[in-house]
Amino acid sequence: MPQGLQVWDAAGNLVLDTNQRLRRVIGRINTGTSAGSYTYTGGYSGVFFAAVLSSSAGIPAVTVSGSTISWDFTRVDGSTLSIGAQNAAIIFGSY
């Protein structure tokens, strides 16, 4: 039988179950307004992830390969963003 913590909200929905995978945020980086990359050299377990924290237009496309996060401000068709590049925060971690 699984053991752990389970939390439900007022409507009876399960909102946390420690028997499932939980994300662990390891760090945060800022992109600036040009393409770039960052390699995390610390240890982690599980799957490495990155997510952009911004609600504005002009944020970069982000990819993850191993523990390297890359970002680019060009569109898939090779054109540049019409609104211009905007600095964005990226959080990264593992789950």
mmCIF file of N, CA, C and O in Angstrom:
data_model
loop_
_atom_site.group_PDB
_atom_site.id
_atom_site.type_symbol
_atom_site.label_atom_id
_atom_site.label_comp_id
_atom_site.label_asym_id
_atom_site.label_seq_id
_atom_site.Cartn_x
_atom_site.Cartn_y
_atom_site.Cartn_z
ATOM 1 N N MET A 1 0.835 -1.171 0.000
ATOM 2 C CA MET A 1 0.000 0.000 0.000
ATOM 3 C C MET A 1 0.888 1.244 0.000
ATOM 4 O O MET A 1 1.813 1.360 0.794
ATOM 5 N N PRO A 2 0.623 2.219 -0.925
ATOM 6 C CA PRO A 2 1.424 3.436 -0.974
ATOM 7 C C PRO A 2 1.282 4.246 0.306
ATOM 8 O O PRO A 2 0.244 4.241 0.954
ATOM 9 N N GLN A 3 2.349 4.928 0.648
ATOM 10 C CA GLN A 3 2.316 5.823 1.797
ATOM 11 C C GLN A 3 2.777 7.192 1.347
ATOM 12 O O GLN A 3 3.637 7.314 0.496
ATOM 13 N N GLY A 4 2.222 8.233 1.911
ATOM 14 C CA GLY A 4 2.619 9.586 1.549
ATOM 15 C C GLY A 4 1.557 10.572 1.971
ATOM 16 O O GLY A 4 0.638 10.244 2.740
ATOM 17 N N LEU A 5 1.660 11.756 1.450
ATOM 18 C CA LEU A 5 0.740 12.841 1.766
ATOM 19 C C LEU A 5 -0.206 13.065 0.605
ATOM 20 O O LEU A 5 0.223 13.120 -0.553
ATOM 21 N N GLN A 6 -1.485 13.172 0.909
ATOM 22 C CA GLN A 6 -2.477 13.532 -0.088
ATOM 23 C C GLN A 6 -3.256 14.725 0.440
ATOM 24 O O GLN A 6 -3.640 14.753 1.609
ATOM 25 N N VAL A 7 -3.498 15.725 -0.436
ATOM 26 C CA VAL A 7 -4.218 16.933 -0.060
ATOM 27 C C VAL A 7 -5.338 17.160 -1.062
ATOM 28 O O VAL A 7 -5.130 17.072 -2.266
ATOM 29 N N TRP A 8 -6.528 17.462 -0.561
ATOM 30 C CA TRP A 8 -7.688 17.758 -1.389
ATOM 31 C C TRP A 8 -8.102 19.200 -1.184
ATOM 32 O O TRP A 8 -7.935 19.758 -0.088
ATOM 33 N N ASP A 9 -8.689 19.823 -2.216
ATOM 34 C CA ASP A 9 -9.224 21.170 -2.058
ATOM 35 C C ASP A 9 -10.648 21.103 -1.514
ATOM 36 O O ASP A 9 -11.175 20.008 -1.242
ATOM 37 N N ALA A 10 -11.292 22.267 -1.338
ATOM 38 C CA ALA A 10 -12.626 22.326 -0.747
ATOM 39 C C ALA A 10 -13.677 21.591 -1.574
ATOM 40 O O ALA A 10 -14.690 21.136 -1.038
ATOM 41 N N ALA A 11 -13.432 21.454 -2.884
ATOM 42 C CA ALA A 11 -14.382 20.767 -3.758
ATOM 43 C C ALA A 11 -14.151 19.261 -3.799
ATOM 44 O O ALA A 11 -14.842 18.538 -4.508
ATOM 45 N N GLY A 12 -13.166 18.774 -3.044
ATOM 46 C CA GLY A 12 -12.897 17.345 -3.020
ATOM 47 C C GLY A 12 -11.943 16.867 -4.095
ATOM 48 O O GLY A 12 -11.786 15.662 -4.302
ATOM 49 N N ASN A 13 -11.265 17.795 -4.806
ATOM 50 C CA ASN A 13 -10.308 17.424 -5.848
ATOM 51 C C ASN A 13 -8.933 17.172 -5.234
ATOM 52 O O ASN A 13 -8.455 17.967 -4.417
ATOM 53 N N LEU A 14 -8.305 16.107 -5.635
ATOM 54 C CA LEU A 14 -6.961 15.804 -5.173
ATOM 55 C C LEU A 14 -5.999 16.807 -5.812
ATOM 56 O O LEU A 14 -5.903 16.904 -7.031
ATOM 57 N N VAL A 15 -5.292 17.598 -5.002
ATOM 58 C CA VAL A 15 -4.385 18.614 -5.535
ATOM 59 C C VAL A 15 -2.916 18.296 -5.282
ATOM 60 O O VAL A 15 -2.047 18.887 -5.898
ATOM 61 N N LEU A 16 -2.625 17.380 -4.381
ATOM 62 C CA LEU A 16 -1.244 16.973 -4.119
ATOM 63 C C LEU A 16 -1.231 15.528 -3.680
ATOM 64 O O LEU A 16 -2.000 15.125 -2.810
ATOM 65 N N ASP A 17 -0.365 14.752 -4.304
ATOM 66 C CA ASP A 17 -0.181 13.358 -3.929
ATOM 67 C C ASP A 17 1.310 13.067 -4.028
ATOM 68 O O ASP A 17 1.871 13.035 -5.124
ATOM 69 N N THR A 18 1.975 12.901 -2.893
ATOM 70 C CA THR A 18 3.425 12.696 -2.911
ATOM 71 C C THR A 18 3.825 11.335 -3.466
ATOM 72 O O THR A 18 5.010 11.059 -3.606
ATOM 73 N N ASN A 19 2.856 10.500 -3.786
ATOM 74 C CA ASN A 19 3.159 9.237 -4.450
ATOM 75 C C ASN A 19 3.341 9.432 -5.946
ATOM 76 O O ASN A 19 3.720 8.517 -6.654
ATOM 77 N N GLN A 20 3.040 10.640 -6.445
ATOM 78 C CA GLN A 20 3.260 10.986 -7.844
ATOM 79 C C GLN A 20 4.528 11.830 -7.921
ATOM 80 O O GLN A 20 5.050 12.287 -6.914
ATOM 81 N N ARG A 21 4.997 12.085 -9.123
ATOM 82 C CA ARG A 21 6.183 12.922 -9.293
ATOM 83 C C ARG A 21 5.861 14.377 -9.001
ATOM 84 O O ARG A 21 4.829 14.896 -9.421
ATOM 85 N N LEU A 22 6.753 15.044 -8.293
ATOM 86 C CA LEU A 22 6.640 16.468 -8.024
ATOM 87 C C LEU A 22 7.808 17.178 -8.693
ATOM 88 O O LEU A 22 8.916 16.663 -8.723
ATOM 89 N N ARG A 23 7.556 18.367 -9.208
ATOM 90 C CA ARG A 23 8.636 19.145 -9.815
ATOM 91 C C ARG A 23 9.456 19.821 -8.743
ATOM 92 O O ARG A 23 8.937 20.267 -7.733
ATOM 93 N N ARG A 24 10.737 19.883 -8.985
ATOM 94 C CA ARG A 24 11.646 20.581 -8.085
ATOM 95 C C ARG A 24 12.362 21.660 -8.889
ATOM 96 O O ARG A 24 13.085 21.361 -9.846
ATOM 97 N N VAL A 25 12.123 22.916 -8.546
ATOM 98 C CA VAL A 25 12.788 24.014 -9.230
ATOM 99 C C VAL A 25 14.196 24.136 -8.664
ATOM 100 O O VAL A 25 14.386 24.234 -7.451
ATOM 101 N N ILE A 26 15.181 24.123 -9.554
ATOM 102 C CA ILE A 26 16.578 24.207 -9.152
ATOM 103 C C ILE A 26 17.096 25.637 -9.265
ATOM 104 O O ILE A 26 17.874 26.089 -8.447
ATOM 105 N N GLY A 27 16.668 26.355 -10.298
ATOM 106 C CA GLY A 27 17.192 27.700 -10.496
ATOM 107 C C GLY A 27 16.391 28.517 -11.477
ATOM 108 O O GLY A 27 15.372 28.077 -12.006
ATOM 109 N N ARG A 28 16.887 29.735 -11.713
ATOM 110 C CA ARG A 28 16.235 30.685 -12.604
ATOM 111 C C ARG A 28 17.317 31.452 -13.345
ATOM 112 O O ARG A 28 18.336 31.819 -12.761
ATOM 113 N N ILE A 29 17.081 31.680 -14.638
ATOM 114 C CA ILE A 29 18.000 32.482 -15.440
ATOM 115 C C ILE A 29 17.196 33.501 -16.230
ATOM 116 O O ILE A 29 16.001 33.316 -16.467
ATOM 117 N N ASN A 30 17.844 34.590 -16.626
ATOM 118 C CA ASN A 30 17.226 35.591 -17.495
ATOM 119 C C ASN A 30 17.866 35.493 -18.870
ATOM 120 O O ASN A 30 19.084 35.328 -18.987
ATOM 121 N N THR A 31 17.054 35.631 -19.914
ATOM 122 C CA THR A 31 17.538 35.427 -21.278
ATOM 123 C C THR A 31 18.208 36.645 -21.876
ATOM 124 O O THR A 31 18.986 36.502 -22.813
ATOM 125 N N GLY A 32 17.888 37.835 -21.389
ATOM 126 C CA GLY A 32 18.314 39.025 -22.113
ATOM 127 C C GLY A 32 17.509 39.101 -23.398
ATOM 128 O O GLY A 32 16.432 38.504 -23.498
ATOM 129 N N THR A 33 18.008 39.783 -24.414
ATOM 130 C CA THR A 33 17.243 39.942 -25.657
ATOM 131 C C THR A 33 17.933 39.318 -26.865
ATOM 132 O O THR A 33 17.636 39.662 -27.992
ATOM 133 N N SER A 34 18.863 38.399 -26.621
ATOM 134 C CA SER A 34 19.486 37.686 -27.734
ATOM 135 C C SER A 34 19.526 36.189 -27.430
ATOM 136 O O SER A 34 19.409 35.781 -26.288
ATOM 137 N N ALA A 35 19.696 35.414 -28.476
ATOM 138 C CA ALA A 35 19.728 33.950 -28.325
ATOM 139 C C ALA A 35 20.892 33.544 -27.441
ATOM 140 O O ALA A 35 21.911 34.235 -27.353
ATOM 141 N N GLY A 36 20.739 32.401 -26.771
ATOM 142 C CA GLY A 36 21.807 31.928 -25.911
ATOM 143 C C GLY A 36 21.514 30.553 -25.359
ATOM 144 O O GLY A 36 20.543 29.896 -25.745
ATOM 145 N N SER A 37 22.360 30.123 -24.432
ATOM 146 C CA SER A 37 22.164 28.825 -23.791
ATOM 147 C C SER A 37 22.804 28.849 -22.414
ATOM 148 O O SER A 37 23.646 29.700 -22.110
ATOM 149 N N TYR A 38 22.391 27.903 -21.601
ATOM 150 C CA TYR A 38 22.910 27.749 -20.246
ATOM 151 C C TYR A 38 22.960 26.259 -19.947
ATOM 152 O O TYR A 38 21.994 25.538 -20.203
ATOM 153 N N THR A 39 24.079 25.789 -19.415
ATOM 154 C CA THR A 39 24.205 24.391 -19.034
ATOM 155 C C THR A 39 24.290 24.300 -17.519
ATOM 156 O O THR A 39 25.176 24.904 -16.906
ATOM 157 N N TYR A 40 23.376 23.541 -16.931
ATOM 158 C CA TYR A 40 23.381 23.317 -15.490
ATOM 159 C C TYR A 40 24.368 22.197 -15.197
ATOM 160 O O TYR A 40 24.263 21.103 -15.741
ATOM 161 N N THR A 41 25.343 22.471 -14.339
ATOM 162 C CA THR A 41 26.391 21.490 -14.065
ATOM 163 C C THR A 41 26.228 20.793 -12.721
ATOM 164 O O THR A 41 27.027 19.931 -12.378
ATOM 165 N N GLY A 42 25.207 21.169 -11.972
ATOM 166 C CA GLY A 42 24.945 20.504 -10.698
ATOM 167 C C GLY A 42 24.244 19.173 -10.908
ATOM 168 O O GLY A 42 23.859 18.818 -12.025
ATOM 169 N N GLY A 43 24.058 18.448 -9.865
ATOM 170 C CA GLY A 43 23.381 17.163 -9.957
ATOM 171 C C GLY A 43 21.865 17.309 -9.903
ATOM 172 O O GLY A 43 21.332 18.274 -9.372
ATOM 173 N N TYR A 44 21.190 16.373 -10.504
ATOM 174 C CA TYR A 44 19.729 16.295 -10.436
ATOM 175 C C TYR A 44 19.330 14.862 -10.721
ATOM 176 O O TYR A 44 20.097 14.086 -11.272
ATOM 177 N N SER A 45 18.116 14.519 -10.319
ATOM 178 C CA SER A 45 17.595 13.188 -10.632
ATOM 179 C C SER A 45 16.280 13.343 -11.364
ATOM 180 O O SER A 45 15.589 14.340 -11.206
ATOM 181 N N GLY A 46 15.946 12.385 -12.184
ATOM 182 C CA GLY A 46 14.696 12.437 -12.931
ATOM 183 C C GLY A 46 14.869 13.134 -14.265
ATOM 184 O O GLY A 46 15.933 13.110 -14.871
ATOM 185 N N VAL A 47 13.816 13.792 -14.710
ATOM 186 C CA VAL A 47 13.777 14.462 -16.010
ATOM 187 C C VAL A 47 14.044 15.949 -15.807
ATOM 188 O O VAL A 47 13.409 16.595 -14.980
ATOM 189 N N PHE A 48 14.978 16.512 -16.572
ATOM 190 C CA PHE A 48 15.311 17.933 -16.510
ATOM 191 C C PHE A 48 14.279 18.711 -17.323
ATOM 192 O O PHE A 48 13.889 18.289 -18.407
ATOM 193 N N PHE A 49 13.816 19.861 -16.823
ATOM 194 C CA PHE A 49 12.835 20.667 -17.556
ATOM 195 C C PHE A 49 13.185 22.140 -17.458
ATOM 196 O O PHE A 49 13.957 22.568 -16.596
ATOM 197 N N ALA A 50 12.602 22.945 -18.350
ATOM 198 C CA ALA A 50 12.722 24.401 -18.312
ATOM 199 C C ALA A 50 11.393 24.983 -18.749
ATOM 200 O O ALA A 50 10.695 24.416 -19.589
ATOM 201 N N ALA A 51 11.023 26.124 -18.167
ATOM 202 C CA ALA A 51 9.769 26.788 -18.510
ATOM 203 C C ALA A 51 9.971 28.294 -18.479
ATOM 204 O O ALA A 51 10.628 28.830 -17.584
ATOM 205 N N VAL A 52 9.395 28.996 -19.458
ATOM 206 C CA VAL A 52 9.490 30.454 -19.532
ATOM 207 C C VAL A 52 8.430 31.063 -18.622
ATOM 208 O O VAL A 52 7.271 30.666 -18.646
ATOM 209 N N LEU A 53 8.852 32.045 -17.813
ATOM 210 C CA LEU A 53 7.932 32.764 -16.936
ATOM 211 C C LEU A 53 7.735 34.162 -17.490
ATOM 212 O O LEU A 53 8.459 35.088 -17.155
ATOM 213 N N SER A 54 6.771 34.320 -18.380
ATOM 214 C CA SER A 54 6.476 35.631 -18.950
ATOM 215 C C SER A 54 5.130 35.570 -19.630
ATOM 216 O O SER A 54 4.756 34.550 -20.201
ATOM 217 N N SER A 55 4.410 36.667 -19.569
ATOM 218 C CA SER A 55 3.122 36.717 -20.258
ATOM 219 C C SER A 55 3.149 37.694 -21.422
ATOM 220 O O SER A 55 2.131 37.973 -22.027
ATOM 221 N N SER A 56 4.316 38.235 -21.736
ATOM 222 C CA SER A 56 4.399 39.219 -22.815
ATOM 223 C C SER A 56 4.744 38.547 -24.138
ATOM 224 O O SER A 56 5.261 37.436 -24.180
ATOM 225 N N ALA A 57 4.461 39.262 -25.215
ATOM 226 C CA ALA A 57 4.863 38.795 -26.540
ATOM 227 C C ALA A 57 6.361 39.019 -26.678
ATOM 228 O O ALA A 57 6.961 39.775 -25.923
ATOM 229 N N GLY A 58 6.982 38.367 -27.605
ATOM 230 C CA GLY A 58 8.406 38.550 -27.836
ATOM 231 C C GLY A 58 9.296 37.684 -26.973
ATOM 232 O O GLY A 58 10.483 37.917 -26.863
ATOM 233 N N ILE A 59 8.705 36.661 -26.327
ATOM 234 C CA ILE A 59 9.511 35.772 -25.496
ATOM 235 C C ILE A 59 10.185 34.724 -26.383
ATOM 236 O O ILE A 59 9.708 34.417 -27.467
ATOM 237 N N PRO A 60 11.272 34.149 -25.923
ATOM 238 C CA PRO A 60 12.007 33.204 -26.767
ATOM 239 C C PRO A 60 11.387 31.814 -26.796
ATOM 240 O O PRO A 60 10.655 31.420 -25.895
ATOM 241 N N ALA A 61 11.729 31.083 -27.843
ATOM 242 C CA ALA A 61 11.439 29.654 -27.896
ATOM 243 C C ALA A 61 12.538 28.968 -27.097
ATOM 244 O O ALA A 61 13.710 29.315 -27.222
ATOM 245 N N VAL A 62 12.172 28.012 -26.256
ATOM 246 C CA VAL A 62 13.125 27.348 -25.365
ATOM 247 C C VAL A 62 13.169 25.861 -25.675
ATOM 248 O O VAL A 62 12.133 25.227 -25.852
ATOM 249 N N THR A 63 14.382 25.305 -25.729
ATOM 250 C CA THR A 63 14.557 23.866 -25.893
ATOM 251 C C THR A 63 15.493 23.354 -24.798
ATOM 252 O O THR A 63 16.309 24.104 -24.273
ATOM 253 N N VAL A 64 15.333 22.076 -24.470
ATOM 254 C CA VAL A 64 16.178 21.436 -23.460
ATOM 255 C C VAL A 64 16.795 20.193 -24.082
ATOM 256 O O VAL A 64 16.105 19.381 -24.695
ATOM 257 N N SER A 65 18.107 20.057 -23.917
ATOM 258 C CA SER A 65 18.819 18.868 -24.367
ATOM 259 C C SER A 65 19.748 18.454 -23.231
ATOM 260 O O SER A 65 20.717 19.161 -22.933
ATOM 261 N N GLY A 66 19.437 17.347 -22.590
ATOM 262 C CA GLY A 66 20.196 16.958 -21.402
ATOM 263 C C GLY A 66 19.965 17.996 -20.319
ATOM 264 O O GLY A 66 18.830 18.260 -19.946
ATOM 265 N N SER A 67 21.023 18.635 -19.849
ATOM 266 C CA SER A 67 20.874 19.705 -18.859
ATOM 267 C C SER A 67 21.245 21.065 -19.452
ATOM 268 O O SER A 67 21.596 21.989 -18.737
ATOM 269 N N THR A 68 21.169 21.173 -20.793
ATOM 270 C CA THR A 68 21.424 22.442 -21.465
ATOM 271 C C THR A 68 20.111 23.051 -21.931
ATOM 272 O O THR A 68 19.313 22.405 -22.606
ATOM 273 N N ILE A 69 19.910 24.303 -21.556
ATOM 274 C CA ILE A 69 18.725 25.073 -21.948
ATOM 275 C C ILE A 69 19.167 26.056 -23.015
ATOM 276 O O ILE A 69 20.126 26.803 -22.817
ATOM 277 N N SER A 70 18.476 26.073 -24.147
ATOM 278 C CA SER A 70 18.786 27.014 -25.221
ATOM 279 C C SER A 70 17.548 27.836 -25.530
ATOM 280 O O SER A 70 16.428 27.344 -25.406
ATOM 281 N N TRP A 71 17.755 29.085 -25.918
ATOM 282 C CA TRP A 71 16.636 29.938 -26.295
ATOM 283 C C TRP A 71 16.997 30.727 -27.538
ATOM 284 O O TRP A 71 18.157 30.996 -27.804
ATOM 285 N N ASP A 72 15.960 31.049 -28.303
ATOM 286 C CA ASP A 72 16.130 31.732 -29.580
ATOM 287 C C ASP A 72 14.919 32.614 -29.824
ATOM 288 O O ASP A 72 13.796 32.229 -29.495
ATOM 289 N N PHE A 73 15.143 33.769 -30.420
ATOM 290 C CA PHE A 73 14.058 34.709 -30.665
ATOM 291 C C PHE A 73 13.582 34.705 -32.115
ATOM 292 O O PHE A 73 12.867 35.597 -32.528
ATOM 293 N N THR A 74 13.976 33.711 -32.902
ATOM 294 C CA THR A 74 13.493 33.633 -34.276
ATOM 295 C C THR A 74 12.326 32.657 -34.353
ATOM 296 O O THR A 74 12.221 31.733 -33.555
ATOM 297 N N ARG A 75 11.488 32.874 -35.325
ATOM 298 C CA ARG A 75 10.351 31.976 -35.530
ATOM 299 C C ARG A 75 10.798 30.730 -36.281
ATOM 300 O O ARG A 75 11.901 30.678 -36.806
ATOM 301 N N VAL A 76 9.920 29.763 -36.342
ATOM 302 C CA VAL A 76 10.222 28.503 -37.039
ATOM 303 C C VAL A 76 10.572 28.762 -38.498
ATOM 304 O O VAL A 76 11.445 28.109 -39.056
ATOM 305 N N ASP A 77 9.920 29.752 -39.129
ATOM 306 C CA ASP A 77 10.185 30.037 -40.544
ATOM 307 C C ASP A 77 11.459 30.861 -40.746
ATOM 308 O O ASP A 77 11.809 31.218 -41.856
ATOM 309 N N GLY A 78 12.179 31.190 -39.659
ATOM 310 C CA GLY A 78 13.438 31.919 -39.771
ATOM 311 C C GLY A 78 13.309 33.421 -39.637
ATOM 312 O O GLY A 78 14.303 34.127 -39.524
ATOM 313 N N SER A 79 12.077 33.947 -39.653
ATOM 314 C CA SER A 79 11.890 35.391 -39.513
ATOM 315 C C SER A 79 12.044 35.804 -38.054
ATOM 316 O O SER A 79 11.918 34.996 -37.145
ATOM 317 N N THR A 80 12.301 37.083 -37.840
ATOM 318 C CA THR A 80 12.435 37.579 -36.475
ATOM 319 C C THR A 80 11.075 37.971 -35.925
ATOM 320 O O THR A 80 10.123 38.169 -36.670
ATOM 321 N N LEU A 81 10.988 38.094 -34.623
ATOM 322 C CA LEU A 81 9.735 38.470 -33.988
ATOM 323 C C LEU A 81 9.377 39.900 -34.350
ATOM 324 O O LEU A 81 10.218 40.794 -34.288
ATOM 325 N N SER A 82 8.125 40.143 -34.731
ATOM 326 C CA SER A 82 7.716 41.480 -35.142
ATOM 327 C C SER A 82 7.683 42.457 -33.977
ATOM 328 O O SER A 82 7.884 43.646 -34.155
ATOM 329 N N ILE A 83 7.445 41.979 -32.779
ATOM 330 C CA ILE A 83 7.354 42.855 -31.606
ATOM 331 C C ILE A 83 8.730 43.126 -30.998
ATOM 332 O O ILE A 83 8.905 44.017 -30.203
ATOM 333 N N GLY A 84 9.724 42.369 -31.390
ATOM 334 C CA GLY A 84 11.057 42.520 -30.826
ATOM 335 C C GLY A 84 11.273 41.584 -29.653
ATOM 336 O O GLY A 84 10.333 41.156 -28.994
ATOM 337 N N ALA A 85 12.510 41.263 -29.418
ATOM 338 C CA ALA A 85 12.855 40.338 -28.340
ATOM 339 C C ALA A 85 12.646 40.997 -26.986
ATOM 340 O O ALA A 85 12.953 42.169 -26.803
ATOM 341 N N GLN A 86 12.112 40.257 -26.051
ATOM 342 C CA GLN A 86 11.880 40.729 -24.690
ATOM 343 C C GLN A 86 12.621 39.825 -23.717
ATOM 344 O O GLN A 86 12.621 38.607 -23.878
ATOM 345 N N ASN A 87 13.245 40.410 -22.717
ATOM 346 C CA ASN A 87 13.903 39.623 -21.683
ATOM 347 C C ASN A 87 12.868 38.726 -21.004
ATOM 348 O O ASN A 87 11.750 39.160 -20.736
ATOM 349 N N ALA A 88 13.220 37.500 -20.766
ATOM 350 C CA ALA A 88 12.307 36.561 -20.109
ATOM 351 C C ALA A 88 13.065 35.790 -19.037
ATOM 352 O O ALA A 88 14.270 35.583 -19.137
ATOM 353 N N ALA A 89 12.340 35.383 -18.014
ATOM 354 C CA ALA A 89 12.909 34.529 -16.975
ATOM 355 C C ALA A 89 12.583 33.085 -17.317
ATOM 356 O O ALA A 89 11.475 32.778 -17.761
ATOM 357 N N ILE A 90 13.546 32.201 -17.127
ATOM 358 C CA ILE A 90 13.343 30.776 -17.316
ATOM 359 C C ILE A 90 13.649 30.079 -16.002
ATOM 360 O O ILE A 90 14.704 30.293 -15.409
ATOM 361 N N ILE A 91 12.693 29.284 -15.528
ATOM 362 C CA ILE A 91 12.985 28.434 -14.370
ATOM 363 C C ILE A 91 13.357 27.062 -14.887
ATOM 364 O O ILE A 91 12.922 26.657 -15.965
ATOM 365 N N PHE A 92 14.194 26.352 -14.142
ATOM 366 C CA PHE A 92 14.560 25.001 -14.552
ATOM 367 C C PHE A 92 14.667 24.110 -13.331
ATOM 368 O O PHE A 92 14.827 24.583 -12.203
ATOM 369 N N GLY A 93 14.529 22.822 -13.581
ATOM 370 C CA GLY A 93 14.591 21.871 -12.481
ATOM 371 C C GLY A 93 14.397 20.458 -12.979
ATOM 372 O O GLY A 93 14.691 20.144 -14.123
ATOM 373 N N SER A 94 13.890 19.613 -12.107
ATOM 374 C CA SER A 94 13.678 18.217 -12.469
ATOM 375 C C SER A 94 12.385 17.713 -11.850
ATOM 376 O O SER A 94 11.855 18.278 -10.912
ATOM 377 N N TYR A 95 11.889 16.618 -12.414
ATOM 378 C CA TYR A 95 10.724 15.943 -11.849
ATOM 379 C C TYR A 95 10.876 14.460 -12.024
ATOM 380 O O TYR A 95 11.726 13.998 -12.747
#
